[in-house]
Amino acid sequence: SQTIHQWPATLVQPVGSPLSLECTVEGTSNPNLYWYRQAAGRGLQLLFYSVGIGQISSEVPQNLSASRPQDRQFILSSKKLLLSDSGFYLCAWNRGAPQETQYFGPGTRLLVL
Amino acid sequence: GNSVTQMEGPVTLSEEAFLTINCTYTATGYPSLFWYVQYPGEGLQLLLKATKADDKGSNKGFEATYRKETTSFHLEKGSVQVSDSAVYFCALSDRGNQGGKLIFGQGTELSVKP
């Protein structure tokens, strides 16, 4: 069976500090991978998606970036965090076929102070 | 473009009450439709899905029927429990969506009181 992991689970960072969030998927190969952000009391905002190693599509221009160094690893980064980067970050995957179900990780709660 | 509209929350019900959360969509093609549930502090879990018109998705007592004529996918449950308290998201995936992206509604918070 497939599982998706995210870490860390919770992170408190000062404004201006760097960020690295990691997501890994087990039990499948060549998945599509997604990063979402959920601000408090709001819906989901798609940040990035990837259909293969090294292939990143950005949905919202901002101070975040994503990388996919390995087939089942997806990393969300920032060089300098802003207060507005606080939120709940969710990673998801699907099998890459059209209209496939997406499966979500447990999320990382980020608080920027 | 594709979009999903859900009824605004929060929705507050007493235990054993009937639940309906409305969801309507706009899509250029023939999308698959999904309901996800998010319990407090957790990621999203797939609740149910339907891939073509008149399909009924069901799980854990929840049901939703894909209605192409009304472009709707309303979520229903006959008797809610306190444990159903969560945020519910309606979503669609269209064959034309690049990268297999899901389009989400804004979410509806459900609170069930004993």
CSV table of C-alpha atoms in Angstrom, one decimal:
chain,number,residue,atom,x,y,z
A,1,SER,CA,0.0,0.0,0.0
A,2,GLN,CA,1.0,3.6,-0.5
A,3,THR,CA,1.9,6.0,2.3
A,4,ILE,CA,2.8,9.7,2.3
A,5,HIS,CA,4.9,11.3,5.0
A,6,GLN,CA,5.6,14.9,5.8
A,7,TRP,CA,8.0,16.5,8.2
A,8,PRO,CA,8.3,18.2,10.4
A,9,ALA,CA,4.8,18.1,11.8
A,10,THR,CA,5.1,21.5,13.5
A,11,LEU,CA,7.5,24.3,12.9
A,12,VAL,CA,7.9,27.8,14.5
A,13,GLN,CA,10.3,30.0,12.6
A,14,PRO,CA,11.3,33.7,12.9
A,15,VAL,CA,10.6,36.1,10.0
A,16,GLY,CA,13.5,36.1,7.5
A,17,SER,CA,14.7,32.6,8.3
A,18,PRO,CA,14.9,29.9,5.7
A,19,LEU,CA,12.4,27.0,5.3
A,20,SER,CA,12.6,23.4,4.1
A,21,LEU,CA,9.6,21.1,4.3
A,22,GLU,CA,9.9,17.6,3.1
A,23,CYS,CA,7.3,15.1,1.6
A,24,THR,CA,8.0,11.6,0.6
A,25,VAL,CA,5.7,8.9,-0.9
A,26,GLU,CA,6.2,5.2,-0.5
A,27,GLY,CA,4.7,2.3,-2.4
A,28,THR,CA,4.3,3.9,-5.8
A,29,SER,CA,6.5,5.2,-8.7
A,30,ASN,CA,6.4,8.3,-10.8
A,31,PRO,CA,3.5,9.9,-8.9
A,32,ASN,CA,2.3,13.5,-9.5
A,33,LEU,CA,3.1,15.5,-6.4
A,34,TYR,CA,1.4,18.6,-5.0
A,35,TRP,CA,2.0,21.3,-2.4
A,36,TYR,CA,-1.0,23.1,-0.9
A,37,ARG,CA,-1.3,25.8,1.7
A,38,GLN,CA,-4.2,26.3,4.0
A,39,ALA,CA,-4.4,29.5,5.9
A,40,ALA,CA,-6.4,29.6,9.1
A,41,GLY,CA,-10.1,29.3,8.5
A,42,ARG,CA,-9.6,29.2,4.7
A,43,GLY,CA,-9.7,26.8,1.8
A,44,LEU,CA,-6.8,25.1,0.0
A,45,GLN,CA,-4.4,27.0,-2.2
A,46,LEU,CA,-2.4,25.0,-4.7
A,47,LEU,CA,1.2,26.2,-4.6
A,48,PHE,CA,3.2,23.8,-6.8
A,49,TYR,CA,2.8,20.5,-8.6
A,50,SER,CA,5.3,18.2,-10.3
A,51,VAL,CA,4.7,15.5,-12.9
A,52,GLY,CA,8.3,14.1,-12.8
A,53,ILE,CA,11.8,14.6,-11.4
A,54,GLY,CA,13.0,18.1,-11.8
A,55,GLN,CA,9.7,19.2,-13.3
A,56,ILE,CA,8.0,21.9,-11.2
A,57,SER,CA,4.9,24.0,-12.0
A,58,SER,CA,4.2,27.1,-9.9
A,59,GLU,CA,0.6,28.1,-9.4
A,60,VAL,CA,1.1,31.3,-7.3
A,61,PRO,CA,4.1,33.6,-7.6
A,62,GLN,CA,5.6,34.2,-4.1
A,63,ASN,CA,8.7,33.7,-2.1
A,64,LEU,CA,8.4,29.9,-1.9
A,65,SER,CA,10.0,27.4,-4.2
A,66,ALA,CA,9.7,23.7,-4.7
A,67,SER,CA,12.1,20.9,-5.9
A,68,ARG,CA,11.8,17.3,-6.7
A,69,PRO,CA,15.3,15.8,-6.4
A,70,GLN,CA,14.0,12.2,-6.5
A,71,ASP,CA,11.0,10.4,-7.9
A,72,ARG,CA,9.1,10.2,-4.6
A,73,GLN,CA,10.5,13.3,-2.8
A,74,PHE,CA,9.0,16.8,-2.9
A,75,ILE,CA,10.6,19.7,-1.0
A,76,LEU,CA,9.1,23.1,-0.3
A,77,SER,CA,11.6,25.9,0.5
A,78,SER,CA,12.0,29.5,1.2
A,79,LYS,CA,15.1,31.7,1.6
A,80,LYS,CA,13.4,34.2,3.8
A,81,LEU,CA,10.0,33.6,5.5
A,82,LEU,CA,7.3,36.2,5.8
A,83,LEU,CA,4.6,36.5,8.4
A,84,SER,CA,2.1,35.7,5.7
A,85,ASP,CA,3.8,32.3,5.1
A,86,SER,CA,2.2,31.0,8.3
A,87,GLY,CA,-0.3,28.2,7.7
A,88,PHE,CA,-0.9,24.5,7.3
A,89,TYR,CA,1.1,22.9,4.4
A,90,LEU,CA,-0.2,19.8,2.8
A,91,CYS,CA,1.5,17.5,0.4
A,92,ALA,CA,-0.5,15.2,-1.9
A,93,TRP,CA,0.1,12.7,-4.6
A,94,ASN,CA,-1.8,10.8,-7.3
A,95,ARG,CA,-1.0,8.2,-9.9
A,96,GLY,CA,-0.8,10.7,-12.7
A,97,ALA,CA,-3.7,9.5,-14.8
A,98,PRO,CA,-6.4,12.0,-15.7
A,99,GLN,CA,-9.0,12.6,-13.0
A,100,GLU,CA,-7.2,10.5,-10.4
A,101,THR,CA,-7.9,10.7,-6.7
A,102,GLN,CA,-5.3,12.8,-4.8
A,103,TYR,CA,-4.1,11.4,-1.4
A,104,PHE,CA,-2.9,13.8,1.2
A,105,GLY,CA,-0.2,13.7,3.9
A,106,PRO,CA,-0.7,14.6,7.5
A,107,GLY,CA,0.5,18.2,7.0
A,108,THR,CA,3.0,20.6,8.5
A,109,ARG,CA,1.8,23.5,10.7
A,110,LEU,CA,4.1,26.5,10.2
A,111,LEU,CA,4.0,29.5,12.4
A,112,VAL,CA,6.2,32.5,11.5
A,113,LEU,CA,6.8,35.0,14.3
B,1,GLY,CA,-12.7,28.0,-16.3
B,2,ASN,CA,-13.5,25.2,-13.9
B,3,SER,CA,-14.8,26.1,-10.4
B,4,VAL,CA,-16.5,24.6,-7.4
B,5,THR,CA,-18.9,26.4,-5.1
B,6,GLN,CA,-20.0,25.0,-1.7
B,7,MET,CA,-22.5,26.3,0.8
B,8,GLU,CA,-21.0,28.5,3.4
B,9,GLY,CA,-20.5,27.3,6.9
B,10,PRO,CA,-20.4,26.8,9.7
B,11,VAL,CA,-23.2,24.3,9.8
B,12,THR,CA,-24.3,23.3,13.3
B,13,LEU,CA,-26.5,20.3,13.8
B,14,SER,CA,-27.7,18.1,16.7
B,15,GLU,CA,-26.7,14.5,16.8
B,16,GLU,CA,-28.9,12.2,14.6
B,17,ALA,CA,-30.0,15.2,12.4
B,18,PHE,CA,-30.0,15.0,8.6
B,19,LEU,CA,-27.1,16.6,6.8
B,20,THR,CA,-27.0,18.2,3.4
B,21,ILE,CA,-23.9,20.2,2.2
B,22,ASN,CA,-24.5,21.7,-1.2
B,23,CYS,CA,-21.9,21.7,-3.9
B,24,THR,CA,-22.2,22.9,-7.5
B,25,TYR,CA,-19.6,23.0,-10.2
B,26,THR,CA,-18.6,24.5,-13.5
B,27,ALA,CA,-16.5,22.5,-15.9
B,28,THR,CA,-15.8,22.5,-19.6
B,29,GLY,CA,-15.6,18.7,-19.8
B,30,TYR,CA,-16.8,15.7,-17.9
B,31,PRO,CA,-15.1,15.9,-14.6
B,32,SER,CA,-14.7,13.4,-11.7
B,33,LEU,CA,-16.2,14.7,-8.5
B,34,PHE,CA,-14.9,14.2,-5.0
B,35,TRP,CA,-15.7,14.9,-1.4
B,36,TYR,CA,-12.8,15.1,1.1
B,37,VAL,CA,-13.1,15.5,4.9
B,38,GLN,CA,-10.5,17.2,7.1
B,39,TYR,CA,-10.7,16.4,10.9
B,40,PRO,CA,-9.1,19.0,13.2
B,41,GLY,CA,-5.4,19.2,12.9
B,42,GLU,CA,-5.2,16.6,10.1
B,43,GLY,CA,-4.7,16.3,6.4
B,44,LEU,CA,-7.5,15.7,4.0
B,45,GLN,CA,-9.1,12.2,3.5
B,46,LEU,CA,-11.0,11.1,0.6
B,47,LEU,CA,-14.6,10.5,1.7
B,48,LEU,CA,-16.2,9.5,-1.6
B,49,LYS,CA,-16.0,10.1,-5.4
B,50,ALA,CA,-18.0,9.7,-8.6
B,51,THR,CA,-16.6,9.6,-12.1
B,52,LYS,CA,-19.6,10.0,-14.3
B,53,ALA,CA,-23.1,11.3,-14.5
B,54,ASP,CA,-25.7,9.6,-12.2
B,55,ASP,CA,-23.0,7.7,-10.3
B,56,LYS,CA,-23.5,7.7,-6.5
B,57,GLY,CA,-20.5,7.7,-4.2
B,58,SER,CA,-21.0,6.5,-0.7
B,59,ASN,CA,-18.9,5.8,2.4
B,60,LYS,CA,-19.4,5.8,6.2
B,61,GLY,CA,-23.1,6.6,5.7
B,62,PHE,CA,-22.4,9.7,3.5
B,63,GLU,CA,-23.7,9.8,-0.1
B,64,ALA,CA,-23.5,12.1,-3.0
B,65,THR,CA,-24.9,11.7,-6.5
B,66,TYR,CA,-23.3,13.2,-9.6
B,67,ARG,CA,-26.1,15.3,-11.3
B,68,LYS,CA,-25.0,16.6,-14.6
B,69,GLU,CA,-28.3,18.3,-15.4
B,70,THR,CA,-27.9,20.5,-12.3
B,71,THR,CA,-24.1,20.4,-12.2
B,72,SER,CA,-24.3,19.4,-8.5
B,73,PHE,CA,-22.8,16.9,-6.1
B,74,HIS,CA,-24.5,17.5,-2.8
B,75,LEU,CA,-23.3,15.6,0.2
B,76,GLU,CA,-25.9,13.9,2.5
B,77,LYS,CA,-26.0,11.8,5.6
B,78,GLY,CA,-29.2,10.6,7.2
B,79,SER,CA,-28.0,10.7,10.8
B,80,VAL,CA,-24.9,12.6,11.8
B,81,GLN,CA,-22.7,11.9,14.8
B,82,VAL,CA,-20.5,14.1,16.9
B,83,SER,CA,-17.5,12.3,15.3
B,84,ASP,CA,-18.6,13.7,11.9
B,85,SER,CA,-17.6,17.2,13.1
B,86,ALA,CA,-15.0,18.3,10.5
B,87,VAL,CA,-14.5,20.5,7.4
B,88,TYR,CA,-15.8,19.0,4.2
B,89,PHE,CA,-14.4,19.9,0.8
B,90,CYS,CA,-16.0,19.3,-2.6
B,91,ALA,CA,-13.6,19.1,-5.5
B,92,LEU,CA,-13.4,18.3,-9.2
B,93,SER,CA,-10.8,16.9,-11.6
B,94,ASP,CA,-11.3,17.5,-15.3
B,95,ARG,CA,-9.4,15.6,-17.9
B,96,GLY,CA,-8.2,18.9,-19.3
B,97,ASN,CA,-6.7,19.9,-15.9
B,98,GLN,CA,-3.0,20.1,-16.5
B,99,GLY,CA,-1.0,17.9,-14.1
B,100,GLY,CA,-4.1,16.2,-12.7
B,101,LYS,CA,-5.0,19.2,-10.5
B,102,LEU,CA,-8.0,19.2,-8.3
B,103,ILE,CA,-10.2,22.3,-8.1
B,104,PHE,CA,-11.5,22.7,-4.5
B,105,GLY,CA,-14.5,24.5,-3.1
B,106,GLN,CA,-13.9,26.7,-0.1
B,107,GLY,CA,-14.8,24.1,2.5
B,108,THR,CA,-17.8,23.8,4.8
B,109,GLU,CA,-17.3,23.4,8.5
B,110,LEU,CA,-19.7,21.0,10.2
B,111,SER,CA,-20.2,21.0,14.0
B,112,VAL,CA,-22.4,18.3,15.5
B,113,LYS,CA,-23.6,18.8,19.1
B,114,PRO,CA,-24.6,15.9,21.4
